[in-house]
Coordinates of C-alpha atoms and ligand atoms in Angstrom, one line a residue:
F30 CA 107.1 57.4 92.7
Q31 CA 110.2 59.5 93.6
N32 CA 109.4 61.7 90.4
S33 CA 105.7 61.9 90.9
V34 CA 105.7 63.4 94.2
R35 CA 105.1 67.1 94.4
Q36 CA 106.8 68.8 97.7
S37 CA 105.4 72.3 98.0
Q38 CA 103.1 74.4 100.1
H39 CA 101.5 75.9 97.2
V40 CA 98.2 74.6 95.3
C41 CA 99.2 72.6 92.1
A42 CA 98.8 73.9 88.6
G43 CA 95.6 72.2 87.8
E44 CA 94.0 73.5 91.0
Q45 CA 95.2 76.9 90.0
V46 CA 93.8 76.9 86.5
Y47 CA 90.4 75.8 87.8
V48 CA 90.2 78.4 90.5
Q49 CA 91.3 81.1 88.1
K50 CA 88.1 80.0 85.8
R51 CA 85.9 79.7 88.8
K52 CA 86.7 83.1 89.9
Q53 CA 84.9 84.4 86.6
V54 CA 81.6 82.8 87.8
V55 CA 82.3 84.0 91.3
L56 CA 82.8 87.5 90.2
Q57 CA 79.7 87.4 88.0
S58 CA 77.8 86.1 90.9
L59 CA 79.1 88.9 93.5
N60 CA 78.2 91.6 90.8
S61 CA 74.7 90.1 90.5
L62 CA 74.5 90.6 94.2
G63 CA 75.6 94.2 94.1
I64 CA 78.9 93.5 95.5
N65 CA 81.7 95.8 93.9
C66 CA 84.5 93.6 92.8
S67 CA 86.8 93.4 90.1
E68 CA 88.4 90.5 88.4
D69 CA 91.7 90.9 90.3
S70 CA 90.1 91.1 93.6
V71 CA 87.9 88.2 93.7
P72 CA 87.4 87.0 97.3
H73 CA 88.2 83.3 98.2
I74 CA 85.1 82.0 99.7
A75 CA 85.3 78.4 101.0
L76 CA 82.0 76.5 102.3
L77 CA 82.9 73.6 104.6
G78 CA 80.6 70.8 105.4
S79 CA 81.2 68.7 108.6
G80 CA 80.8 65.2 109.6
G81 CA 77.9 63.6 111.2
G82 CA 77.0 60.6 109.1
Q83 CA 73.8 60.7 107.0
R84 CA 72.8 64.0 109.3
A85 CA 75.3 65.8 107.7
A86 CA 75.1 64.3 104.3
V87 CA 71.3 65.3 103.9
A88 CA 71.5 68.7 105.9
L89 CA 74.4 69.8 103.6
L90 CA 72.1 69.2 100.3
G91 CA 69.6 71.3 101.9
S92 CA 72.0 74.3 102.8
L93 CA 73.5 74.3 99.4
H94 CA 70.1 74.0 97.7
Q95 CA 69.1 77.0 99.6
M96 CA 71.9 79.1 98.8
K97 CA 71.4 78.4 95.0
K98 CA 68.0 79.8 95.5
D99 CA 69.3 83.0 97.1
G100 CA 71.9 83.4 94.6
L101 CA 74.7 82.8 96.8
L102 CA 76.2 79.5 95.9
D103 CA 77.9 80.9 92.8
S104 CA 80.1 83.0 95.0
V105 CA 81.7 80.0 96.7
L106 CA 85.1 79.0 95.2
Y107 CA 85.9 76.0 97.2
L108 CA 83.6 73.3 98.8
G109 CA 85.3 71.2 101.4
G110 CA 83.9 68.2 103.3
V111 CA 84.9 65.6 105.9
S112 CA 83.2 62.2 106.8
G113 CA 79.4 62.4 106.0
S114 CA 79.4 65.8 104.3
T115 CA 81.7 64.1 101.5
W116 CA 78.8 61.4 100.9
S117 CA 76.6 63.9 99.4
M118 CA 79.3 65.9 97.8
S119 CA 80.5 63.1 95.9
S120 CA 76.9 62.2 94.8
L121 CA 76.3 66.1 93.9
Y122 CA 79.6 65.8 91.6
S123 CA 78.5 63.0 89.9
D124 CA 76.6 65.6 87.8
P125 CA 79.2 67.9 86.1
Q126 CA 76.4 70.6 86.1
W127 CA 75.0 70.0 89.6
S128 CA 75.0 73.5 90.8
V129 CA 73.5 75.0 87.8
K130 CA 70.4 72.7 88.2
I131 CA 70.4 71.9 91.8
D132 CA 66.7 71.0 92.1
T133 CA 67.1 68.1 89.9
A134 CA 70.5 67.1 91.6
V135 CA 69.2 67.1 95.1
Q136 CA 66.0 65.3 93.9
T137 CA 68.2 62.6 92.2
I138 CA 70.1 62.1 95.6
V139 CA 67.4 62.2 97.8
S140 CA 65.1 59.8 95.8
S141 CA 68.1 57.4 95.7
M142 CA 68.5 57.6 99.4
T143 CA 65.1 56.9 100.1
G144 CA 64.7 54.2 97.4
P145 CA 65.6 50.4 97.4
D146 CA 69.0 49.2 98.3
V147 CA 71.7 48.4 96.0
E148 CA 71.3 44.9 94.5
W149 CA 73.7 42.5 96.3
K150 CA 75.4 41.5 92.9
E151 CA 76.3 45.2 92.1
A152 CA 78.0 45.4 95.6
W153 CA 79.6 41.9 95.4
S154 CA 81.0 42.7 92.0
W155 CA 82.6 45.7 93.5
L156 CA 83.8 44.1 96.4
S157 CA 85.0 40.7 94.7
D158 CA 87.3 43.1 92.5
R159 CA 88.7 44.9 95.9
V160 CA 89.5 41.8 97.8
K161 CA 92.1 40.7 95.2
K162 CA 94.1 43.8 96.0
E163 CA 96.7 44.0 98.4
D164 CA 95.3 47.1 100.2
F165 CA 92.0 45.7 100.6
S166 CA 90.6 46.8 104.1
L167 CA 87.7 47.3 106.2
T168 CA 87.3 50.8 104.4
D169 CA 86.4 48.7 101.4
I170 CA 83.7 47.1 103.0
W171 CA 82.5 50.1 104.7
G172 CA 82.5 52.2 101.4
A173 CA 80.4 49.3 99.9
L174 CA 78.1 49.4 102.7
I175 CA 77.6 52.9 102.7
S176 CA 77.1 53.4 99.0
S177 CA 74.6 50.2 98.6
T178 CA 72.4 50.9 102.0
I179 CA 72.7 54.8 102.7
M180 CA 73.4 56.5 99.3
K181 CA 72.0 53.5 97.5
K182 CA 74.2 54.0 94.5
M183 CA 77.6 52.2 93.5
D184 CA 79.4 55.3 92.0
L185 CA 82.3 54.0 89.9
R186 CA 83.2 57.5 89.1
R187 CA 86.9 58.4 89.5
L188 CA 87.5 61.6 91.3
S189 CA 90.8 62.0 89.2
D190 CA 88.4 62.3 86.2
E191 CA 87.1 65.5 87.3
A192 CA 90.3 67.2 86.8
S193 CA 89.4 68.2 83.3
R194 CA 85.9 69.7 84.2
N195 CA 85.0 73.4 83.5
A196 CA 84.6 75.6 86.6
T197 CA 80.6 75.5 86.9
N198 CA 80.9 74.1 90.5
P199 CA 83.0 75.1 93.5
Y200 CA 86.3 73.4 93.5
P201 CA 85.7 70.2 95.8
I202 CA 88.3 69.0 98.5
Y203 CA 87.6 65.8 100.5
C204 CA 89.5 65.2 103.7
A205 CA 90.9 62.3 105.6
V206 CA 93.4 61.8 108.5
E207 CA 96.6 59.5 108.4
K208 CA 95.8 57.1 111.1
Y209 CA 99.4 56.6 112.6
F210 CA 100.1 60.3 112.7
F211 CA 96.6 61.1 114.0
S212 CA 97.4 58.7 117.2
E213 CA 101.1 59.1 117.6
G214 CA 102.7 61.5 115.0
S215 CA 103.5 65.0 114.6
V216 CA 100.7 67.4 113.9
D217 CA 101.9 68.5 110.4
G218 CA 101.4 64.6 109.4
K219 CA 97.7 64.2 109.9
W220 CA 95.7 65.9 107.5
F221 CA 95.3 64.6 104.1
E222 CA 93.4 65.9 101.3
V223 CA 92.1 64.8 98.1
S224 CA 91.1 66.9 95.2
P225 CA 90.5 66.2 91.5
H226 CA 94.0 67.0 90.8
E227 CA 95.9 65.9 93.9
A228 CA 96.1 63.7 97.1
G229 CA 98.5 64.2 99.9
F230 CA 99.5 65.6 103.3
T231 CA 98.2 69.1 103.5
D232 CA 100.6 70.4 105.8
L233 CA 103.8 68.5 105.0
G234 CA 103.2 69.7 101.6
L235 CA 103.5 66.3 100.1
F236 CA 101.3 65.5 97.1
I237 CA 100.9 63.0 94.5
E238 CA 98.3 63.1 91.5
T239 CA 94.9 61.8 92.5
S240 CA 95.0 59.1 89.8
L241 CA 98.1 57.6 91.3
L242 CA 96.8 57.5 95.1
G243 CA 96.7 53.9 96.1
S244 CA 98.8 52.8 93.3
K245 CA 101.5 50.1 94.1
L246 CA 103.7 50.2 91.2
Q247 CA 105.4 53.0 89.1
G248 CA 103.1 53.1 86.0
E249 CA 99.8 51.8 87.5
K250 CA 96.9 54.0 88.2
A251 CA 94.7 53.0 90.9
R252 CA 92.4 55.8 90.2
I253 CA 90.0 55.4 93.5
D254 CA 86.3 55.7 92.6
M255 CA 83.8 57.5 94.8
V256 CA 82.7 54.0 96.5
K257 CA 86.2 53.9 98.2
L258 CA 86.5 57.8 98.7
Q259 CA 83.3 57.6 100.6
G260 CA 84.5 54.8 102.6
I261 CA 87.7 56.4 103.4
C262 CA 86.2 59.8 104.3
G263 CA 83.2 58.4 106.2
S264 CA 85.1 55.7 108.5
A265 CA 85.1 57.3 111.7
L266 CA 84.5 53.7 113.1
A267 CA 88.1 53.0 112.5
D268 CA 89.4 54.6 115.5
G269 CA 88.4 51.6 117.5
E270 CA 86.7 53.5 120.2
T271 CA 83.1 53.2 118.9
D272 CA 81.6 49.9 119.9
I273 CA 83.8 47.7 117.9
E274 CA 81.2 44.8 118.7
T275 CA 78.1 46.5 117.4
I276 CA 79.8 47.8 114.4
T277 CA 81.2 44.2 113.6
D278 CA 77.9 43.0 114.0
Y279 CA 76.6 45.6 111.7
I280 CA 78.9 44.6 109.0
L281 CA 78.5 40.8 109.7
K282 CA 74.8 41.3 109.1
W283 CA 75.1 43.4 105.9
L284 CA 77.7 40.7 104.5
S285 CA 75.1 37.8 105.5
E286 CA 72.1 39.7 103.6
I287 CA 74.3 40.1 100.6
F288 CA 75.3 36.4 100.5
G289 CA 72.2 34.9 102.1
F290 CA 74.8 33.3 104.4
G291 CA 73.5 32.8 107.9
L292 CA 74.7 35.5 110.3
A293 CA 75.0 33.0 113.0
V294 CA 77.7 31.4 111.0
L295 CA 79.6 34.5 110.2
R296 CA 79.5 35.6 113.9
W297 CA 80.6 32.1 115.1
L298 CA 83.4 32.2 112.6
Y299 CA 84.5 35.7 113.8
D300 CA 84.4 34.7 117.4
C301 CA 86.4 31.4 116.9
M302 CA 88.9 33.3 115.1
K303 CA 88.9 36.4 117.3
N304 CA 89.5 34.1 120.3
M305 CA 91.5 31.0 119.5
M306 CA 91.5 30.1 122.8
F307 CA 87.9 28.8 123.1
S308 CA 87.9 25.4 124.6
Y309 CA 85.6 23.2 122.6
E310 CA 82.7 23.1 125.4
E311 CA 82.8 26.9 125.3
L312 CA 82.4 27.0 121.4
L313 CA 79.5 24.8 121.7
H314 CA 77.7 26.9 123.9
R315 CA 78.2 30.2 121.9
P316 CA 75.2 32.2 122.0
F317 CA 74.7 32.3 118.4
G318 CA 77.2 29.4 117.4
P319 CA 76.1 26.0 116.4
G320 CA 75.2 25.4 119.8
D321 CA 71.6 26.4 119.2
L322 CA 71.4 23.9 116.3
A323 CA 70.0 20.3 116.4
A324 CA 72.6 17.8 115.9
E325 CA 72.0 17.0 111.9
E326 CA 72.2 20.7 111.2
K327 CA 75.6 20.9 113.2
E328 CA 76.7 17.8 111.3
S329 CA 76.1 19.3 107.9
L330 CA 77.3 23.0 109.1
Y331 CA 80.6 21.5 110.2
G332 CA 80.9 19.6 106.8
D333 CA 80.2 22.9 104.8
L334 CA 82.7 24.8 107.1
H335 CA 85.2 22.3 106.6
Q336 CA 84.7 23.0 102.8
L337 CA 84.9 26.4 103.2
I338 CA 87.9 26.5 105.2
A339 CA 89.7 23.9 103.0
H340 CA 88.7 25.9 100.0
A341 CA 89.9 29.2 101.7
K342 CA 93.3 27.4 102.5
D343 CA 93.9 26.7 98.9
T344 CA 93.1 30.2 97.6
T345 CA 95.1 32.2 100.1
K346 CA 98.9 32.7 100.3
D347 CA 98.6 35.1 103.1
R348 CA 100.3 33.5 106.1
A349 CA 98.6 35.2 108.9
I350 CA 95.2 34.0 107.2
L351 CA 96.8 30.4 106.6
S352 CA 97.7 30.2 110.4
D353 CA 94.0 31.4 111.5
L354 CA 92.6 28.7 109.2
E355 CA 94.7 25.9 110.4
K356 CA 94.0 26.8 114.0
L357 CA 90.1 26.9 113.0
Q358 CA 90.4 23.7 111.1
Q359 CA 91.8 22.2 114.3
L360 CA 89.1 23.3 116.5
L361 CA 86.4 22.3 114.3
E362 CA 87.9 18.7 113.9
D363 CA 88.0 18.4 117.8
E364 CA 84.6 19.6 118.1
H365 CA 83.3 17.6 115.2
K366 CA 84.6 14.4 116.9
T367 CA 82.7 15.3 120.2
L368 CA 79.6 16.0 118.6
R369 CA 79.8 12.6 116.8
K370 CA 79.8 11.0 120.4
E371 CA 77.1 13.2 121.5
S372 CA 74.9 12.5 118.7
E373 CA 75.4 8.6 118.9
S374 CA 74.2 8.8 122.6
K375 CA 71.6 10.9 121.7
S376 CA 70.3 9.0 118.6
L377 CA 67.6 6.9 120.6
Q378 CA 66.2 9.6 122.2
R379 CA 65.9 11.7 119.3
K380 CA 63.8 9.3 117.4
E381 CA 61.0 10.2 119.7
S382 CA 61.0 14.0 118.9
D383 CA 61.2 14.0 115.2
D384 CA 59.0 16.8 114.9
Q385 CA 61.3 19.6 116.0
Q386 CA 63.6 20.0 113.5
G387 CA 64.5 22.3 110.5
S388 CA 64.1 25.7 112.2
Q389 CA 67.3 27.0 111.2
Q390 CA 68.5 26.4 107.5
L391 CA 71.8 27.7 106.7
S392 CA 72.4 27.9 103.3
L393 CA 76.1 28.0 102.3
E394 CA 75.7 27.7 98.5
S395 CA 74.7 31.3 97.6
G396 CA 76.5 34.4 96.9
G397 CA 79.9 33.0 96.0
L398 CA 81.2 32.7 99.5
I399 CA 82.2 29.2 99.0
T400 CA 84.0 30.0 95.4
D401 CA 85.6 32.9 97.4
G402 CA 86.3 31.5 100.6
T403 CA 89.1 33.9 101.1
F404 CA 86.8 36.9 100.9
I405 CA 85.0 35.8 104.2
M406 CA 88.2 34.9 106.0
K407 CA 89.8 38.0 104.9
V408 CA 87.1 40.1 106.0
I409 CA 87.3 38.2 109.5
H410 CA 90.8 38.8 109.7
L411 CA 90.5 42.5 109.2
L412 CA 87.8 42.7 111.7
R413 CA 90.0 41.2 114.3
K414 CA 92.8 43.5 113.5
W415 CA 90.3 46.3 113.1
E416 CA 92.3 47.2 109.7
W417 CA 90.9 50.5 108.0
G418 CA 92.2 52.8 105.2
T419 CA 95.1 50.6 104.2
T420 CA 96.7 52.6 101.1
N421 CA 100.0 51.9 99.3
N422 CA 102.3 54.6 100.4
F423 CA 103.3 57.1 97.6
L424 CA 106.1 58.1 99.7
Y425 CA 107.7 54.6 100.3
K426 CA 111.5 54.8 99.8
Y427 CA 111.0 58.7 98.8
Q428 CA 114.3 60.0 99.6
N429 CA 114.5 63.3 101.4
S430 CA 116.0 63.4 104.8
S431 CA 113.7 66.1 106.0
L432 CA 110.8 63.5 106.1
P433 CA 109.5 62.0 109.1
P434 CA 111.0 58.4 109.0
C435 CA 107.7 56.8 109.5
L436 CA 106.8 58.1 106.1
H437 CA 109.0 56.6 103.9
T438 CA 109.9 53.2 105.4
K439 CA 106.4 51.6 105.4
E440 CA 104.8 50.4 102.2
S441 CA 101.3 51.5 103.2
F442 CA 99.7 54.1 105.2
H443 CA 96.1 54.3 106.5
L444 CA 93.7 57.0 105.7
V445 CA 90.7 57.1 108.1
D446 CA 87.8 59.8 108.7
A447 CA 89.0 63.3 109.1
G448 CA 86.3 63.8 111.9
L449 CA 88.4 62.1 114.2
L450 CA 90.5 64.9 114.3
V451 CA 88.7 68.0 113.3
N452 CA 85.1 67.6 112.2
V453 CA 84.9 70.4 109.7
A454 CA 87.5 70.7 106.8
Y455 CA 89.2 74.1 108.3
P456 CA 92.8 72.5 108.0
S457 CA 92.8 72.2 104.3
F458 CA 91.9 76.1 104.1
L459 CA 94.0 77.7 106.4
G460 CA 97.0 79.5 105.7
D461 CA 98.6 81.2 102.6
K462 CA 98.1 77.9 100.4
R463 CA 94.5 78.6 99.4
D464 CA 94.7 82.3 101.0
I465 CA 90.8 81.9 102.1
D466 CA 88.9 85.4 102.9
L467 CA 85.7 83.8 104.3
I468 CA 85.0 80.2 105.7
I469 CA 81.5 79.4 105.9
A470 CA 81.4 76.4 108.4
L471 CA 78.2 74.4 108.5
D472 CA 78.6 72.5 111.5
Y473 CA 76.2 69.4 111.7
S474 CA 78.4 67.6 114.5
A475 CA 77.0 65.9 117.4
G476 CA 77.9 67.2 121.0
N477 CA 79.1 70.8 122.5
A478 CA 78.3 73.2 119.5
F479 CA 81.8 74.8 119.3
E480 CA 83.9 71.5 120.1
T481 CA 85.0 71.4 116.4
L482 CA 85.6 75.0 116.0
T483 CA 87.8 75.0 119.1
V484 CA 89.8 72.1 118.3
A485 CA 90.5 73.8 114.8
R486 CA 91.5 76.9 116.4
D487 CA 94.3 74.7 118.7
Y488 CA 95.1 72.8 115.6
A489 CA 95.8 76.3 113.8
A490 CA 97.7 77.7 116.8
E491 CA 100.1 74.6 116.8
L492 CA 101.0 74.9 113.1
K493 CA 101.0 78.7 113.5
K494 CA 98.4 79.3 110.9
P495 CA 96.1 82.4 111.3
F496 CA 92.7 81.6 112.9
P497 CA 90.2 84.1 114.1
E498 CA 89.5 84.9 117.7
I499 CA 86.8 83.2 119.6
D500 CA 85.2 85.1 122.6
E501 CA 85.4 82.7 125.3
K502 CA 82.1 84.1 126.4
I503 CA 80.3 82.6 123.5
L504 CA 81.3 79.2 124.5
E505 CA 78.9 79.3 127.0
E506 CA 76.2 78.8 124.6
K507 CA 77.5 75.6 123.6
D508 CA 74.4 73.4 124.7
W509 CA 72.0 76.1 123.1
P510 CA 73.6 78.0 120.4
K511 CA 72.2 80.7 118.0
D512 CA 71.9 79.7 114.5
C513 CA 74.8 82.0 113.2
Y514 CA 78.2 83.4 114.5
V515 CA 80.5 85.4 112.8
F516 CA 84.1 85.2 114.0
E517 CA 85.8 88.2 112.2
G518 CA 89.3 87.9 110.8
K519 CA 91.3 90.9 111.2
K520 CA 94.6 90.7 109.1
K521 CA 95.6 87.4 107.7
E522 CA 93.0 85.3 109.5
P523 CA 90.0 84.2 107.6
T524 CA 86.5 85.3 108.8
I525 CA 84.4 82.5 109.8
V526 CA 80.7 82.3 109.5
F527 CA 79.6 79.5 111.9
M528 CA 76.3 77.9 111.7
P529 CA 75.4 74.9 113.8
L530 CA 72.4 72.6 112.7
F531 CA 70.4 72.8 115.9
N532 CA 70.2 76.1 117.5
R533 CA 68.1 78.8 119.3
N534 CA 65.9 79.1 116.0
N535 CA 64.8 75.6 115.7
C536 CA 64.9 74.4 119.2
K537 CA 63.0 76.0 122.3
D538 CA 66.0 75.2 124.8
A539 CA 69.2 72.8 125.4
E540 CA 66.9 69.9 126.1
E541 CA 65.5 69.9 122.7
V542 CA 69.1 70.3 120.8
T543 CA 70.1 67.2 122.9
A544 CA 67.0 65.3 121.9
K545 CA 67.2 66.3 118.3
M546 CA 70.8 65.1 117.9
S547 CA 69.7 61.8 119.5
E548 CA 66.7 61.6 117.1
F549 CA 69.2 61.9 114.4
S550 CA 72.0 60.4 116.0
T551 CA 75.0 59.4 113.8
F552 CA 75.0 55.9 113.9
Q553 CA 71.5 54.9 113.1
L554 CA 71.6 54.3 109.5
P555 CA 70.0 54.5 107.4
Y556 CA 67.4 57.4 108.0
S557 CA 63.6 57.1 107.1
Q558 CA 62.2 59.4 104.5
D559 CA 60.4 61.8 107.1
Q560 CA 64.1 62.1 108.8
I561 CA 65.4 62.9 105.4
V562 CA 62.7 65.6 104.7
F563 CA 63.1 67.0 108.2
L564 CA 66.9 67.6 107.6
L565 CA 66.5 69.1 104.2
K566 CA 64.2 71.5 105.7
T567 CA 66.4 72.4 108.6
G568 CA 69.3 73.0 106.4
K569 CA 67.2 75.1 104.1
E570 CA 65.9 77.2 106.8
N571 CA 69.1 77.9 108.6
M572 CA 70.7 79.1 105.5
K573 CA 67.5 81.3 104.7
R574 CA 67.5 82.9 108.0
N575 CA 71.0 84.1 107.6
K576 CA 71.1 85.2 104.0
E577 CA 71.5 88.9 105.1
T578 CA 74.6 87.8 107.3
L579 CA 76.0 85.8 104.2
L580 CA 75.8 88.9 102.0
R581 CA 77.4 91.4 104.3
E582 CA 80.5 89.0 104.9
F583 CA 80.5 88.3 101.1
K584 CA 80.6 92.1 100.8
K585 CA 83.2 92.4 103.4
A586 CA 85.5 89.7 102.0
A587 CA 85.4 91.5 98.7
E588 CA 86.6 94.7 100.4
R589 CA 89.0 93.2 102.5
R590 CA 90.6 91.6 99.2
R591 CA 90.7 94.6 97.2
S592 CA 92.4 96.6 100.3
R593 CA 95.0 94.0 100.5
K594 CA 95.7 94.2 96.8
S595 CA 96.0 97.8 97.0
V596 CA 98.3 97.6 100.0
L597 CA 100.5 95.0 98.1
Q598 CA 100.4 97.3 95.1
R599 CA 101.8 100.1 97.0
I600 CA 104.2 98.0 98.8
S601 CA 105.5 96.8 95.5
Q602 CA 105.4 100.3 94.0
S603 CA 107.6 101.9 96.9
C604 CA 109.9 98.9 96.6
L605 CA 110.4 100.0 93.0
L606 CA 110.7 103.4 93.8
S607 CA 113.3 102.9 96.0
L608 CA 115.3 100.7 93.8
V609 CA 115.1 103.5 91.1
Ligands
LIG15 C1 83.8 99.8 93.0 O1 85.2 100.0 93.2 C2 86.2 100.8 92.6 C3 87.4 100.6 92.6 O2 87.8 100.5 94.3 C4 85.6 102.1 92.9 O3 86.4 103.0 92.0 C5 84.3 102.5 92.6 O4 83.6 103.9 92.7 C6 83.4 101.3 93.2 N1 81.9 101.5 92.8 C7 80.9 101.4 93.8 C8 79.5 101.6 93.2 O5 81.2 101.5 94.8
LIG16 C1 80.7 74.3 81.5 O1 80.5 73.2 80.5 C2 78.8 73.0 80.3 C3 78.6 72.1 79.4 O2 79.4 71.8 78.3 C4 78.4 74.5 79.8 O3 76.9 74.3 79.4 C5 78.7 75.3 80.8 O4 78.2 77.0 80.4 C6 80.2 75.5 81.1 N1 80.4 76.5 82.4 C7 81.4 77.0 82.4 C8 81.3 78.0 83.7 O5 82.1 77.4 81.6
LIG17 C1 113.4 67.9 100.4 O1 113.1 68.6 101.3 C2 113.1 70.1 101.4 C3 112.4 70.6 102.5 O2 111.2 70.3 102.6 C4 113.0 70.6 100.2 O3 113.5 72.1 100.2 C5 113.8 69.8 98.9 O4 113.5 70.2 97.7 C6 113.4 68.3 99.1 N1 114.3 67.5 98.3 C7 114.0 67.0 97.2 C8 115.0 65.9 96.5 O5 112.4 66.8 96.7

């Protein structure tokens, strides 16, 4: 990809053109709000949604809806998202005119979210295609899971197809982090952004066309779709700190529903493969394992498992999986022998109690698990390794001695949820690149209200990027924050309007904030209809109450842009004069 990589600290041509067109829309909007502004001094306003699973996804919809009603939305140049916010962002942008007809757009997404799950065949059709790819990872499973059980739509639209759209909507930026850099690399390799035009490392300034992200070979266009993108952006679980066993169960349960395949068997297979050291006695008494089944059922289960494993062995060339399968096969054989002996000795007793069988029928026929034996083995293998976000590395063998070696020596890197680092998309909007005057940060994060903000401040300091000052006194309000704070940018710093979801206006005290956060906790998916309605309303009300503040900040941003422009003009004029 040597020739496809763009190394630069500036926005790409495609984004520049889009932004230029979008400024016409912004200009009209600001003028209609009574803000004095001309074509060459349109302020750069970015609206950023945070992580927070479905809580963030829904509240963002409410906030955007209200901004449109108040005539503020069209003044926004950029929309940036991490994690949960990206789930609803990607759904909104499936309508190229969403910000013009936002009532319909929001309604469509909400009725989808409160409607039935996606049919398993549709999810499977997507997954069975993905599993063939070398970069198949848990992120694919997670993307399909989010799409089919939370957003309830398998959105196969490609982000790169949006590159040719007109400027009806703010320019979208989706964010992720690279896992290696996130945990041990230098700070400038961490943040990763994906726009309709380009994808790449924000601070290293290394990008590739979005249609090429994930491609393995020159000339191939992987063109990731929204299902995959939602999986990448919303994979906060990838850090391995969230309770792995619970999430594993959650994933296995979903797969078992898709395939009509017993959860017990999946769990048991997983446990076997995870812990190859089990003795067969232990295996027999696994809590959900075949230990709970009657002898005939065990007999037939082992038969089926043998078949499954034998088939999986025939269809995979992956050496790690083959070796797992062989160990598993050996285990099964040992156990099977024991089972035979046991059932012979018990057969006399059993004749007397014929009535207590058939309670757990396990069907291995359905769903294509047998025909795609490798699928389930691959998933289990990935669960054991907890492997997420595998993406073919467009910088592999890229020649530039100034790059960190880990970037061009590995065939793939791993993209995971940006919320693990900074739960609001600030990093893409700091510094000269997008030259932002005003950031509206809609923070739906859990925990300490200012955590993300202060993490972003420290991140900016590390990279020497301007960030407004945050008065330490304000941080004392962390458990029961106001609904809106303005952190004013003086010179190069953007101004930040910071709006926490649960606050003094909708919670009577700190306890209620905590209670609300646990009622709408991030990992209880999916939300009920009542919860969704409540969150939409909360998002709207927060916006509505602060309309005047936003208007005032829009105005200041326009003034600042104008005065900066005139300073620049004066400087360049005096340069010219001195040359003369
Ligand atoms: C708008 O800005 C222009 C340029 O700075 C100025 O000449 C004009 O008086 C302003 N108009 C209003 C209504 O403030
Ligand atoms: C974008 O295209 C749509 C549909 O063709 C059109 O209705 C709309 O006015 C255009 N918007 C802008 C900002 O150019
Ligand atoms: C290598 O990186 C440096 C510094 O980032 C840059 O100026 C130069 O153009 C790059 N070289 C190539 C061949 O891309």
